[in-house]
mmCIF file of C-alpha atoms in Angstrom:
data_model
loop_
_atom_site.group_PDB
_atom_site.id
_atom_site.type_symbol
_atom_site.label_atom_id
_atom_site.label_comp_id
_atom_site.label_asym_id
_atom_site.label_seq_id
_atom_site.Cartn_x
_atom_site.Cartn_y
_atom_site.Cartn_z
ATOM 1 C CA UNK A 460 -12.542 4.925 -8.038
ATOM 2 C CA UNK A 461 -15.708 6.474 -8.818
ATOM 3 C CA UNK A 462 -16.539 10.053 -9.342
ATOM 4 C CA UNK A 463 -18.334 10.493 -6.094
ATOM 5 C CA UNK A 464 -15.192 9.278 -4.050
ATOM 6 C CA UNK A 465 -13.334 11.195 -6.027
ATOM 7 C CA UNK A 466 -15.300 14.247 -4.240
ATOM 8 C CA UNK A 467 -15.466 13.538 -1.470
ATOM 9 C CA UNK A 468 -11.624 13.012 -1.390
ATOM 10 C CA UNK A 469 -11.220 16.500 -2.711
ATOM 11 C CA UNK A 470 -13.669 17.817 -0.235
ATOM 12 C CA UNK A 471 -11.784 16.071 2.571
ATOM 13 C CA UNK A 472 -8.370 17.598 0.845
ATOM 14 C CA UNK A 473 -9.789 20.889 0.932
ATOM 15 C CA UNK A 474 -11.477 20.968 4.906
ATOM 16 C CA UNK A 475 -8.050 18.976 6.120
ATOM 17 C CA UNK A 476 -6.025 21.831 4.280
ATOM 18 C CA UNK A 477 -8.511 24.234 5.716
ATOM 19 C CA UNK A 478 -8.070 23.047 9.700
ATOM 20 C CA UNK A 479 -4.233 22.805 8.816
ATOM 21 C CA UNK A 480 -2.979 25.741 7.165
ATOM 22 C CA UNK A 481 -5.586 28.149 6.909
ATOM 23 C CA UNK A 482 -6.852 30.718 4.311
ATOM 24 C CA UNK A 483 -4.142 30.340 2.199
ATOM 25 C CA UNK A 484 -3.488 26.873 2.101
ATOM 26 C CA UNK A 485 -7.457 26.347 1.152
ATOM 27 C CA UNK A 486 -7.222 28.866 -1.723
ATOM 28 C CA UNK A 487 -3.948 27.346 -3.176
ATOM 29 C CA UNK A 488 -5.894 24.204 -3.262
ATOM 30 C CA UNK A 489 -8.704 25.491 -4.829
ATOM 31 C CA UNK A 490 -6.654 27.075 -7.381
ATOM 32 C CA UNK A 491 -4.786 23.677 -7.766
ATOM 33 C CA UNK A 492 -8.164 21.658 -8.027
ATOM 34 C CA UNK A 493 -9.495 24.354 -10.447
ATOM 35 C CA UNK A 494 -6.504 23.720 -12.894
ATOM 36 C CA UNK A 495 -6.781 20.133 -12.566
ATOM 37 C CA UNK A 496 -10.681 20.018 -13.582
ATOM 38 C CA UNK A 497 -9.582 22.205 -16.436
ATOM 39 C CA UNK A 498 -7.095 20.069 -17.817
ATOM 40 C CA UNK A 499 -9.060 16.673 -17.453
ATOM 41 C CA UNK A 500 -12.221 19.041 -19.463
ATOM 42 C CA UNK A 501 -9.845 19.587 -22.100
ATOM 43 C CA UNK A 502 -8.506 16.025 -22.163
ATOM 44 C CA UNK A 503 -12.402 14.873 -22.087
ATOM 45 C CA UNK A 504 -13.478 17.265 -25.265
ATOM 46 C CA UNK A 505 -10.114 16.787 -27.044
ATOM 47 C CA UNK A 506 -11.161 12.494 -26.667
ATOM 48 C CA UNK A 507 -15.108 12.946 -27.791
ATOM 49 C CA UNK A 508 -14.381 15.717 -30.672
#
């Protein structure tokens, strides 16, 4: 998979969790994909340092 259908995917994630669950369930996975971009920035600078 590519980085752009990676996004969209997450996109998608975040609308279908949107028309689902509302308010809520978007911010918990916004916080979720927040952590996760985190972690794979540290994995990325811990791997090119």
């Amino acid at each position: 998979m590519n980085f752009k259908a990676i996004v969209v995917v997450l996109l998608f994630v975040v609308v279908l969790a949107g028309a689902t669950g509302g308010e809520e369930s978007v911010q918990r996975v916004g916080d979720a994909l927040g952590q996760l971009f985190h972690w794979v920035n540290v994995a990325f600078n811990a791997m090119t340092d």
